[in-house]
PDB file of C-alpha atoms and ligand atoms in Angstrom:
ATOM      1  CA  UNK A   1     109.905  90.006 111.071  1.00 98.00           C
ATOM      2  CA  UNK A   2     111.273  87.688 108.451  1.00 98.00           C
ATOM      3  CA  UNK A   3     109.773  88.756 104.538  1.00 98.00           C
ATOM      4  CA  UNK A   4     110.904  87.289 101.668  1.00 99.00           C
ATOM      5  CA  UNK A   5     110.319  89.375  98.540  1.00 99.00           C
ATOM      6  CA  UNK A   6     110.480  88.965  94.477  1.00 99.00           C
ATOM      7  CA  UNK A   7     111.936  91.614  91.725  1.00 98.00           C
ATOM      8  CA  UNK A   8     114.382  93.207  94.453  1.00 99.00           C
ATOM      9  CA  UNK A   9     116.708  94.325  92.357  1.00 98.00           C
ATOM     10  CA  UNK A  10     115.291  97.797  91.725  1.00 98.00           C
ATOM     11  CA  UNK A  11     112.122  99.900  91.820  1.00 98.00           C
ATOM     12  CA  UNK A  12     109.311  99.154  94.175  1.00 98.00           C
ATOM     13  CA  UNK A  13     110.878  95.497  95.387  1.00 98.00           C
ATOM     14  CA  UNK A  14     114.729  96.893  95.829  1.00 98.00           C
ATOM     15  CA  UNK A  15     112.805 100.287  97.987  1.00 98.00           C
ATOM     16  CA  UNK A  16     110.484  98.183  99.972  1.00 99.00           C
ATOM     17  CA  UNK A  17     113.803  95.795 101.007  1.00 99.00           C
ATOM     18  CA  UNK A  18     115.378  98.922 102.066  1.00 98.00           C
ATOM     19  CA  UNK A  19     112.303 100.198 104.050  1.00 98.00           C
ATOM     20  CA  UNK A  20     112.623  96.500 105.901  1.00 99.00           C
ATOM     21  CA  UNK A  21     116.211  96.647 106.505  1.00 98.00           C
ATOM     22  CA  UNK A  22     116.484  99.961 107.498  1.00 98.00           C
ATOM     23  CA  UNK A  23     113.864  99.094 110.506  1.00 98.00           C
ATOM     24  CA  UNK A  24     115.697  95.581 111.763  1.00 98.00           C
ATOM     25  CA  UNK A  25     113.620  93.280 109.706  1.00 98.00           C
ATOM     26  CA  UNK A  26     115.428  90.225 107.986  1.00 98.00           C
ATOM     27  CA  UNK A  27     115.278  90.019 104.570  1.00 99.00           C
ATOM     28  CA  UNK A  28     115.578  88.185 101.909  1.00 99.00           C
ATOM     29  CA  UNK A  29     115.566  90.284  98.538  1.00 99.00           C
ATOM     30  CA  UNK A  30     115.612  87.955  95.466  1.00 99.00           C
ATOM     31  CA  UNK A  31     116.848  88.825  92.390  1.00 98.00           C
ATOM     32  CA  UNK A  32     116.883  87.792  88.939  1.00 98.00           C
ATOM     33  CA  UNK A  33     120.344  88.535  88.348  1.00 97.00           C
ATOM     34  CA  UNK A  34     121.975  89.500  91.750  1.00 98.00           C
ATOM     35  CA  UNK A  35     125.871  89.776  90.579  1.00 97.00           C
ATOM     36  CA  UNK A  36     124.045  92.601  88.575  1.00 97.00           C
ATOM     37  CA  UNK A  37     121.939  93.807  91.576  1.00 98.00           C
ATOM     38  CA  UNK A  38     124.340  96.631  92.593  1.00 98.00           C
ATOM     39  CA  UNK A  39     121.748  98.703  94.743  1.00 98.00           C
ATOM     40  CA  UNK A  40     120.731  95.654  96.265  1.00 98.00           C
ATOM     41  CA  UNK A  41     123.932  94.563  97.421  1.00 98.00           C
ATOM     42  CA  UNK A  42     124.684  98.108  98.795  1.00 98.00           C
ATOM     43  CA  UNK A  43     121.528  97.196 100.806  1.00 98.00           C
ATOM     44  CA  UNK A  44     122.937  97.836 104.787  1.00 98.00           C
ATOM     45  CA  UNK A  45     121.318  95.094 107.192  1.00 98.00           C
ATOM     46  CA  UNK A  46     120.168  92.150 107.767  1.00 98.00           C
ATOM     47  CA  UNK A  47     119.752  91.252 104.134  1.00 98.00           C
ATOM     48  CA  UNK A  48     120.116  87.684 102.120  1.00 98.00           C
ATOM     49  CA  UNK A  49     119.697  88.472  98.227  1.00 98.00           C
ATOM     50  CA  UNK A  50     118.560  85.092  96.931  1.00 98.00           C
ATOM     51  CA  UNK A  51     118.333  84.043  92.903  1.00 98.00           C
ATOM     52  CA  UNK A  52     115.712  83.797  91.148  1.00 98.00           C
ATOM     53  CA  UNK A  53     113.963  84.170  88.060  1.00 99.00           C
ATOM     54  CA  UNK A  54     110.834  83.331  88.732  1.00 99.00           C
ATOM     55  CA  UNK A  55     109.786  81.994  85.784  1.00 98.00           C
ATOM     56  CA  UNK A  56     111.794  79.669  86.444  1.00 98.00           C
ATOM     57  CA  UNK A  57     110.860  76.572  89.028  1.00 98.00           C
ATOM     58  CA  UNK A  58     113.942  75.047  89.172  1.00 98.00           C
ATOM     59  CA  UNK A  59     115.010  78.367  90.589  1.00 98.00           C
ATOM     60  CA  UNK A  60     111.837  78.610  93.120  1.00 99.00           C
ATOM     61  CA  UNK A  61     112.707  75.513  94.529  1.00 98.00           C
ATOM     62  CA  UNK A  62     116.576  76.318  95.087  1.00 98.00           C
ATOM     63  CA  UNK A  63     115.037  79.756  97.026  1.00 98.00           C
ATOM     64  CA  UNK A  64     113.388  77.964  99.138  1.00 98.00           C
ATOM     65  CA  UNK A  65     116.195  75.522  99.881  1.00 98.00           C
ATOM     66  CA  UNK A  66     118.447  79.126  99.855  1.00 98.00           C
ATOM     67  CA  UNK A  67     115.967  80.577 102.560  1.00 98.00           C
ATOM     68  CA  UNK A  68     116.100  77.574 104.651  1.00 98.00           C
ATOM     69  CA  UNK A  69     119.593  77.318 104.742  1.00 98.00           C
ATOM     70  CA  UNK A  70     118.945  80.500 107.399  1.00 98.00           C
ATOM     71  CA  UNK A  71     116.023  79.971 108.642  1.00 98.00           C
ATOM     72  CA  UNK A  72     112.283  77.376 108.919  1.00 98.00           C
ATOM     73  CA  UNK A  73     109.767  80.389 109.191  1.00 98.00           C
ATOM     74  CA  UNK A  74     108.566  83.561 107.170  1.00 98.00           C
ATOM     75  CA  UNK A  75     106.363  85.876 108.634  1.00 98.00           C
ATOM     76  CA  UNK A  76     105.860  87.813 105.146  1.00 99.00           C
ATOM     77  CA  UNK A  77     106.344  86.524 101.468  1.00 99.00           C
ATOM     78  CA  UNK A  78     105.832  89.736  98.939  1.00 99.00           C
ATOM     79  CA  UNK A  79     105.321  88.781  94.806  1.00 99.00           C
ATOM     80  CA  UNK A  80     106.540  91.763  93.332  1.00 99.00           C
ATOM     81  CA  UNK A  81     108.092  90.902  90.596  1.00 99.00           C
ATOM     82  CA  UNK A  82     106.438  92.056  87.154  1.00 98.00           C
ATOM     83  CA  UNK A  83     106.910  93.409  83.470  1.00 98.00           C
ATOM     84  CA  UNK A  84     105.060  95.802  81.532  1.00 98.00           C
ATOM     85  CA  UNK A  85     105.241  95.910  77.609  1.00 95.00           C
ATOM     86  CA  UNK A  86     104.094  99.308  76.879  1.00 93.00           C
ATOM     87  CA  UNK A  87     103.945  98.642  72.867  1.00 94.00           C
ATOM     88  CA  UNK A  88     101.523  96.268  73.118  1.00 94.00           C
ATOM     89  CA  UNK A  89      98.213  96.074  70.957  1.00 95.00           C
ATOM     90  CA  UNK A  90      96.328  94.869  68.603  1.00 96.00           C
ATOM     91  CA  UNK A  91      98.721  95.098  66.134  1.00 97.00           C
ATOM     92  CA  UNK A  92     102.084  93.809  68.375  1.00 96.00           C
ATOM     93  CA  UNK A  93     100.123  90.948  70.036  1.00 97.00           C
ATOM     94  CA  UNK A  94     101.868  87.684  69.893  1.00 97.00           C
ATOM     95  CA  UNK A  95     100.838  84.168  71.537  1.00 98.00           C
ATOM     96  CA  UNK A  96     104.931  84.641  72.834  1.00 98.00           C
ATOM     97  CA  UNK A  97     104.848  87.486  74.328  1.00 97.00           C
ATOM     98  CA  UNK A  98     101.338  87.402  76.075  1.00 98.00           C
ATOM     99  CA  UNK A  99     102.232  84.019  77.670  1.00 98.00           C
ATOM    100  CA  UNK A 100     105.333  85.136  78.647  1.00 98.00           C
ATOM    101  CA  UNK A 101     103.904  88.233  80.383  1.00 98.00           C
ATOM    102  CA  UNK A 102     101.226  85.578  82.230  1.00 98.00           C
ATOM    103  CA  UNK A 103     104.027  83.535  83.329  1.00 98.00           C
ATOM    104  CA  UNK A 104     105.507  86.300  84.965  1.00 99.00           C
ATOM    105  CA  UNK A 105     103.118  88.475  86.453  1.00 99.00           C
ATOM    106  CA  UNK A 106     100.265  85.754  86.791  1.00 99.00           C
ATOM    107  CA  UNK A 107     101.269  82.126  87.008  1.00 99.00           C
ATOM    108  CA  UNK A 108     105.054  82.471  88.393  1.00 99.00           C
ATOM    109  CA  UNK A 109     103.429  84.542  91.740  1.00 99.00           C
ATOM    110  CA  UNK A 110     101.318  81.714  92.677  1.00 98.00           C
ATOM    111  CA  UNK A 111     103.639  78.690  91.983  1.00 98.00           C
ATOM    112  CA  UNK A 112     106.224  81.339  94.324  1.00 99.00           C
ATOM    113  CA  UNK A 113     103.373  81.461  97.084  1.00 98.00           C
ATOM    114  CA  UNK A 114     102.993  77.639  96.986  1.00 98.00           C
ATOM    115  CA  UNK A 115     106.602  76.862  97.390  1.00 98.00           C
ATOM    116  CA  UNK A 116     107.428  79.166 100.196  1.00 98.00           C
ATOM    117  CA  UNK A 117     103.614  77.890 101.883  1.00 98.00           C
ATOM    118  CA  UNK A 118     105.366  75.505 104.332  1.00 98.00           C
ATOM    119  CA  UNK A 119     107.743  78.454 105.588  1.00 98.00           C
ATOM    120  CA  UNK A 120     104.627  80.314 105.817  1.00 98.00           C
ATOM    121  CA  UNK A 121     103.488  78.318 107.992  1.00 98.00           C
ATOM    122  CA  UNK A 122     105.903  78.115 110.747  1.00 98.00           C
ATOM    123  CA  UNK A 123     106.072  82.168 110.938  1.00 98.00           C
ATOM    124  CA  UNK A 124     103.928  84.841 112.909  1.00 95.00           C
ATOM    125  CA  UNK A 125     101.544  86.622 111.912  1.00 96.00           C
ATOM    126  CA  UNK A 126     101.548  85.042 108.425  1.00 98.00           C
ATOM    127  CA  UNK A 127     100.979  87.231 105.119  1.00 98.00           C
ATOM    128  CA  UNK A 128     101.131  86.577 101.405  1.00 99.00           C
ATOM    129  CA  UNK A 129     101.007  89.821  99.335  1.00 99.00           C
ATOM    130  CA  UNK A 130     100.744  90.474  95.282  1.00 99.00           C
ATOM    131  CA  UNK A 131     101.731  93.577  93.931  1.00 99.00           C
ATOM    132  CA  UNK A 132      98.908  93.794  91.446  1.00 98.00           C
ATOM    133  CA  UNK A 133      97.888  96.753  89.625  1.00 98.00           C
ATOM    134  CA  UNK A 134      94.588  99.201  88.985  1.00 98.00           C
ATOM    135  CA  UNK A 135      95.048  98.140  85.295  1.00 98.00           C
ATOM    136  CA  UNK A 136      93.945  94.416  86.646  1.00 98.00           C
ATOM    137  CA  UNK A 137      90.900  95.884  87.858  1.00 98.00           C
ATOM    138  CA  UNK A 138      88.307  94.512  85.034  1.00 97.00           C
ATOM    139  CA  UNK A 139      85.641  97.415  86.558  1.00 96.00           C
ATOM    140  CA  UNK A 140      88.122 100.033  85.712  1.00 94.00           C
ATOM    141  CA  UNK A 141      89.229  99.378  82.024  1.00 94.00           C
ATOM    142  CA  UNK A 142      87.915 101.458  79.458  1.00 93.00           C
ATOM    143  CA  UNK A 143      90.452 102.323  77.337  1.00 94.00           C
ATOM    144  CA  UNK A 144      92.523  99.111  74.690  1.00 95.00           C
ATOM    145  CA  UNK A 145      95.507  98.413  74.341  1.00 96.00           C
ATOM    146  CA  UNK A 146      97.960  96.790  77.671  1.00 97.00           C
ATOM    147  CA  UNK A 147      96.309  93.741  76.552  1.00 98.00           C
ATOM    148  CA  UNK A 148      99.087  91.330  78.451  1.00 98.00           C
ATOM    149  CA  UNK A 149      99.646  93.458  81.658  1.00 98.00           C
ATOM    150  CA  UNK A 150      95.727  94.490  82.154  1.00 98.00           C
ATOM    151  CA  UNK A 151      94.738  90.500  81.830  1.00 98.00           C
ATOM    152  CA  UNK A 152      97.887  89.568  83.634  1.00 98.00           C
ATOM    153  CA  UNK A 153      96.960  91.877  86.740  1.00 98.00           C
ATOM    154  CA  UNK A 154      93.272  90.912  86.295  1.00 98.00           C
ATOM    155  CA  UNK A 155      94.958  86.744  86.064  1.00 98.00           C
ATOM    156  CA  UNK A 156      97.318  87.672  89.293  1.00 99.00           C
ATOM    157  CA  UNK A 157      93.853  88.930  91.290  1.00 98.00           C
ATOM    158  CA  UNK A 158      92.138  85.652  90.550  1.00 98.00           C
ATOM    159  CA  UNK A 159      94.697  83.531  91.101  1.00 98.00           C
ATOM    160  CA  UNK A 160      95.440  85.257  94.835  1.00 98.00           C
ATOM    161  CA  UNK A 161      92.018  85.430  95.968  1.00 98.00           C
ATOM    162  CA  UNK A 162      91.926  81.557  95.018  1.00 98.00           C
ATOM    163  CA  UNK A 163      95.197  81.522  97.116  1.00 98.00           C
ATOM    164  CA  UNK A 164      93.408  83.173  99.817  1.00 98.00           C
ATOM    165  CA  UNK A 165      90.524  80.792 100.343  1.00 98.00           C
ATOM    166  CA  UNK A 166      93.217  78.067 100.159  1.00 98.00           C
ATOM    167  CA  UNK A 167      95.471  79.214 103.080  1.00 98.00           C
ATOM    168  CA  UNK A 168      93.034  80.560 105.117  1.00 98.00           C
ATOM    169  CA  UNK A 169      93.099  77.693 107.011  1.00 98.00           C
ATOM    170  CA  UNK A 170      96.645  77.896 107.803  1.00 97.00           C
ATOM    171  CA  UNK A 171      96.389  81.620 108.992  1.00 98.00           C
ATOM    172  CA  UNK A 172      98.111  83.372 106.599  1.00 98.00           C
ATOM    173  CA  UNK A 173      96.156  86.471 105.439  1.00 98.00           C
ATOM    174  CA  UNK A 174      96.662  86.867 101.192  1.00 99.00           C
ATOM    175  CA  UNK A 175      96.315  90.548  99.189  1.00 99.00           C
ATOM    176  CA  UNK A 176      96.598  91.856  96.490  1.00 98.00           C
ATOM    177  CA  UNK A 177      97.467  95.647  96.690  1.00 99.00           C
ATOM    178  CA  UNK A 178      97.811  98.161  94.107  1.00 98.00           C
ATOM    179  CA  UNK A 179     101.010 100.483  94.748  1.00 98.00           C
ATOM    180  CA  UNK A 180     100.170 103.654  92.631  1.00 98.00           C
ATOM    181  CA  UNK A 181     101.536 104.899  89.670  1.00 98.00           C
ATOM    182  CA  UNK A 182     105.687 105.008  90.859  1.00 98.00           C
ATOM    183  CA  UNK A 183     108.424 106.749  89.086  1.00 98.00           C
ATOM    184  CA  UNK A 184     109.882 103.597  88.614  1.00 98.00           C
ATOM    185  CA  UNK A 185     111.756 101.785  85.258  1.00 98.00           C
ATOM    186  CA  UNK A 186     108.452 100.939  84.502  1.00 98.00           C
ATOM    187  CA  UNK A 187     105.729 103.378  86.313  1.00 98.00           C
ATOM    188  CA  UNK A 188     108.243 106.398  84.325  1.00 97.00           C
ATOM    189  CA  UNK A 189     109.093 109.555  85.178  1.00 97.00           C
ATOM    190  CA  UNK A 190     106.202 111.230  85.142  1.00 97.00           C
ATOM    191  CA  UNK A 191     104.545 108.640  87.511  1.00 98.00           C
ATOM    192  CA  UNK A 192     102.003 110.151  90.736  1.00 97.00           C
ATOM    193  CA  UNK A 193     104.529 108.389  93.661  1.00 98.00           C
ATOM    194  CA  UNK A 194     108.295 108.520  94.028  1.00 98.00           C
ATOM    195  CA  UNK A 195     109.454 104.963  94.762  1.00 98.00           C
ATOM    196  CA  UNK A 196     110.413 106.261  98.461  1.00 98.00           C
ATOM    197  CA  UNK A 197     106.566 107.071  98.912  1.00 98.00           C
ATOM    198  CA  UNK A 198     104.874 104.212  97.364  1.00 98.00           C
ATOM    199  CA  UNK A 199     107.106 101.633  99.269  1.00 99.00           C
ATOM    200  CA  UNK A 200     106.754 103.216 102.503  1.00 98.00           C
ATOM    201  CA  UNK A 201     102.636 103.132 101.913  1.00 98.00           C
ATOM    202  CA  UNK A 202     102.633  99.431 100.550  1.00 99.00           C
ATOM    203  CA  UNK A 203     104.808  98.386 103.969  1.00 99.00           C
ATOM    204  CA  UNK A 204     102.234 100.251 106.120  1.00 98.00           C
ATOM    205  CA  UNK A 205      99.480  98.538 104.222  1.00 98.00           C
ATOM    206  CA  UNK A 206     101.404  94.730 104.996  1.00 98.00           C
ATOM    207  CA  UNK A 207     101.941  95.883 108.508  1.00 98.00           C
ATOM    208  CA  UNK A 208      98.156  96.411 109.158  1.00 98.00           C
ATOM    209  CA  UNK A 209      96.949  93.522 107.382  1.00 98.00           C
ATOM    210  CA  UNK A 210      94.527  91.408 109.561  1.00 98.00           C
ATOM    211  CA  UNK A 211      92.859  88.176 108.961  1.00 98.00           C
ATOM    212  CA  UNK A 212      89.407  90.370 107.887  1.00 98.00           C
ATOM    213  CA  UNK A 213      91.118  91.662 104.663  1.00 98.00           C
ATOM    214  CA  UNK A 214      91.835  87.952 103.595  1.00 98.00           C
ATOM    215  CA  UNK A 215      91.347  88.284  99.785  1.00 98.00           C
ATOM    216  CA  UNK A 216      91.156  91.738  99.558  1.00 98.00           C
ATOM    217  CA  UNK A 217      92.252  94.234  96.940  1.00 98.00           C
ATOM    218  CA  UNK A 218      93.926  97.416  98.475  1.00 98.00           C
ATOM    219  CA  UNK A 219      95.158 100.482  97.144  1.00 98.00           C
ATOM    220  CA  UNK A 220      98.612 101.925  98.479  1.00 98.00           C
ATOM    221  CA  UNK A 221      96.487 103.903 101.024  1.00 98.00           C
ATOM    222  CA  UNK A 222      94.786 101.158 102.465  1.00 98.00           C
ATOM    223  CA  UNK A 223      91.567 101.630 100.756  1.00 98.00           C
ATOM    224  CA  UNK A 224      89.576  98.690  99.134  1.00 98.00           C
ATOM    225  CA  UNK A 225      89.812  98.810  95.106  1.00 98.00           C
ATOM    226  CA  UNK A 226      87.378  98.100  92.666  1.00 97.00           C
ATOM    227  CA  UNK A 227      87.669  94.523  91.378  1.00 98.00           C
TER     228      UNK A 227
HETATM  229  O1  LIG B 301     108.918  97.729  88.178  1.00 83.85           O
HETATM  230  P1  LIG B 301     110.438  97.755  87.673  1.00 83.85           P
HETATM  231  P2  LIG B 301     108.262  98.324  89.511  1.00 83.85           P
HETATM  232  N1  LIG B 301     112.046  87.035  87.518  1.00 83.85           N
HETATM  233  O2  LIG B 301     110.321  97.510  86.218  1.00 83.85           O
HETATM  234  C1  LIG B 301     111.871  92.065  88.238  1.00 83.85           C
HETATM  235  C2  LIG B 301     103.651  96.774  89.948  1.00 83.85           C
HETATM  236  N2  LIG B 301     103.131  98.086  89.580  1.00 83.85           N
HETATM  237  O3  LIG B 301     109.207  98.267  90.630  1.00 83.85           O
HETATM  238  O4  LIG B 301     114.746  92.961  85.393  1.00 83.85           O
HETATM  239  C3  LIG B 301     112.401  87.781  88.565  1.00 83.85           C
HETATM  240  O5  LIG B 301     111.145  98.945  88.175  1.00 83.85           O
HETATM  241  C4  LIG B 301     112.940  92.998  87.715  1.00 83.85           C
HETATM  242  O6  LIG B 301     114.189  92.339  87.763  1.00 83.85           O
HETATM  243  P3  LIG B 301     115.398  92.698  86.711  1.00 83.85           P
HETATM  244  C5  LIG B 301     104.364  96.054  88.828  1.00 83.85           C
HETATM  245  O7  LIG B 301     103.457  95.410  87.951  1.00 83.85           O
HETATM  246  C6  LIG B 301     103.967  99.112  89.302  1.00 83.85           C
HETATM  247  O8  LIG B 301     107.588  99.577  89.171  1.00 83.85           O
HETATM  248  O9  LIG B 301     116.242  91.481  86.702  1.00 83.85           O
HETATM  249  N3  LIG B 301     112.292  89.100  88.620  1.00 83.85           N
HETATM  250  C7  LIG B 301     112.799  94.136  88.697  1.00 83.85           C
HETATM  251  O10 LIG B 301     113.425  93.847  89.921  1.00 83.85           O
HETATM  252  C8  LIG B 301     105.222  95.074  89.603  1.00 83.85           C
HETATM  253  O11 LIG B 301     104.490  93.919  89.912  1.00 83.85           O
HETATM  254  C9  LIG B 301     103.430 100.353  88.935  1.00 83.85           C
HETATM  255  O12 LIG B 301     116.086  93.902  87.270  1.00 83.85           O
HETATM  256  C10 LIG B 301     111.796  89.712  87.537  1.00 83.85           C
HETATM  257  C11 LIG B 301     111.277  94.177  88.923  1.00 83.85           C
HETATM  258  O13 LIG B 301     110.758  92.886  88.555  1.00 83.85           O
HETATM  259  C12 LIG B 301     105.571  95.836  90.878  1.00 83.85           C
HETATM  260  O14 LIG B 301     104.626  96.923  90.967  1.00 83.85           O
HETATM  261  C13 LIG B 301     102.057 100.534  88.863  1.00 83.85           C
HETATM  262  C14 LIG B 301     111.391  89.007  86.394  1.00 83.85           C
HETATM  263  C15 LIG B 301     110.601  95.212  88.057  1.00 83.85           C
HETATM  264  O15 LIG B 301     111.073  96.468  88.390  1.00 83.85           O
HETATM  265  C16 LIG B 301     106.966  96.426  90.878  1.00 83.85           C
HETATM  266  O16 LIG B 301     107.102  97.237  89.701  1.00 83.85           O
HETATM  267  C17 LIG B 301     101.236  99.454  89.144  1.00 83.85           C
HETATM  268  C18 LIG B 301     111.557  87.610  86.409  1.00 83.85           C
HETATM  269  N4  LIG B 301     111.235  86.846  85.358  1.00 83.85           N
HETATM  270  C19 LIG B 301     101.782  98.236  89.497  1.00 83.85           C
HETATM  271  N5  LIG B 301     110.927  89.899  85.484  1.00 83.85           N
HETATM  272  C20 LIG B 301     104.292 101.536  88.631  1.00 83.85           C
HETATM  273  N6  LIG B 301     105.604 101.419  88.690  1.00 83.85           N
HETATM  274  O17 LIG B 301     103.738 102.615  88.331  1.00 83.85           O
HETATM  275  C21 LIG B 301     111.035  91.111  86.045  1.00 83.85           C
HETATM  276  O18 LIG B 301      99.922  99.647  89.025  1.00 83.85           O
HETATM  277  N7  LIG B 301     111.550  91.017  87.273  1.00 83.85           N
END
């Protein structure tokens, strides 16, 4: 299958390209930075890594024009970019930063989706996926502070179950899905999941996906979350 995927340049994004790769899928890993993207590039297969900060929509649009250089159908487009301020609350907040953490792990997902729609469309067995998080889940937050990332997850869910009652008509089947807490540059060290095992759970998850779960919110095991 063809996927397309955001933040590849390490952790969960720059794992799950491998998992893809490694199996014969074609990829195309995008990166904010890819001259600095060293793991990516060591990436063995059939892998494109594409630029793009995706903040940025000058850059979403010259993507898309990269991806269809290669090819007119995706089968699989993945938003997994995302940033997490840790020192962040009541004190710290600033109107800056908090946009700035929307833009990236709210609003910049949803104008990707809608610029890579029409190569969507032409693939098989079409699916749009958010890497969201259990701190989105509005049910689940008790304790303050993560004021950006919390209301940017919680943002991210809204906007891609509005996504998914959008494309449904064209077929494509839109998530959200939680990947665990990963020993990643953000998740830490002392994070549940090693990258290795959180990728390879989140790839299962995309490879069962079926129209029914249209707008659903998953956990890494499958499960449905709590909104
Ligand atoms: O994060 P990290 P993860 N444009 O920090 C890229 C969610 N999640 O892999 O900075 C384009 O290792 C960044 O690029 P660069 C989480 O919210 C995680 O753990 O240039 N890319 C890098 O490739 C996120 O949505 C945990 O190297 C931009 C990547 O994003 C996803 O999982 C728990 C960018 C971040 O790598 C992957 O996170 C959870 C931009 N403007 C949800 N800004 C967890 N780790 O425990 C950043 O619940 N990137």
């Amino acid at each position: 299958m063809k996927v397309f995927i955001t933040g590849a340049s390490r952790g969960l994004g720059l794992q799950m390209t491998r998992i893809f790769a490694e199996r014969g899928d074609t990829v195309y890993a995008a990166a904010r930075n890819p001259r600095r993207a060293h793991d990516l590039n060591k990436v063995e297969g059939d892998v494109t890594v594409i630029a793009l900060d995706v903040t940025d929509a000058t850059q979403i649009q010259n993507a898309v024009d990269d991806v269809r250089m290669e090819t007119d159908s995706l089968d699989v487009v993945i938003n997994n970019a995302g940033i997490l301020n840790r020192d962040n609350n009541l004190d710290t907040l600033s109107f800056e930063e908090s946009l700035y953490t929307l833009r990236v792990n709210a609003v910049a997902p949803v104008m990707v989706a809608r610029a890579f729609v029409p190569l969507l469309r032409n693939g098989d067995n079409r699916r749009l996926v958010s890497i969201t998080s259990q701190l989105g889940s509005l049910e689940r937050k008790q304790s303050g502070g993560l004021y950006d990332y919390c209301a940017s997850k919680a943002a991210l869910n809204m906007y891609t179950r509005t996504l998914a009652a959008d494309l449904k008509s064209d077929g494509i089947t839109t998530v959200m899905i939680h990947p665990g807490w990963v020993q990643t540059d953000m998740g830490g060290r002392s994070a549940d999941l090693t990258p290795e095992e959180s990728a390879a759970a989140v790839v299962n998850v995309i490879d069962g996906l079926t129209p029914e779960m249209n707008g659903g919110f998953y956990r890494q095991d499958g499960s449905q979350h709590p909104w």
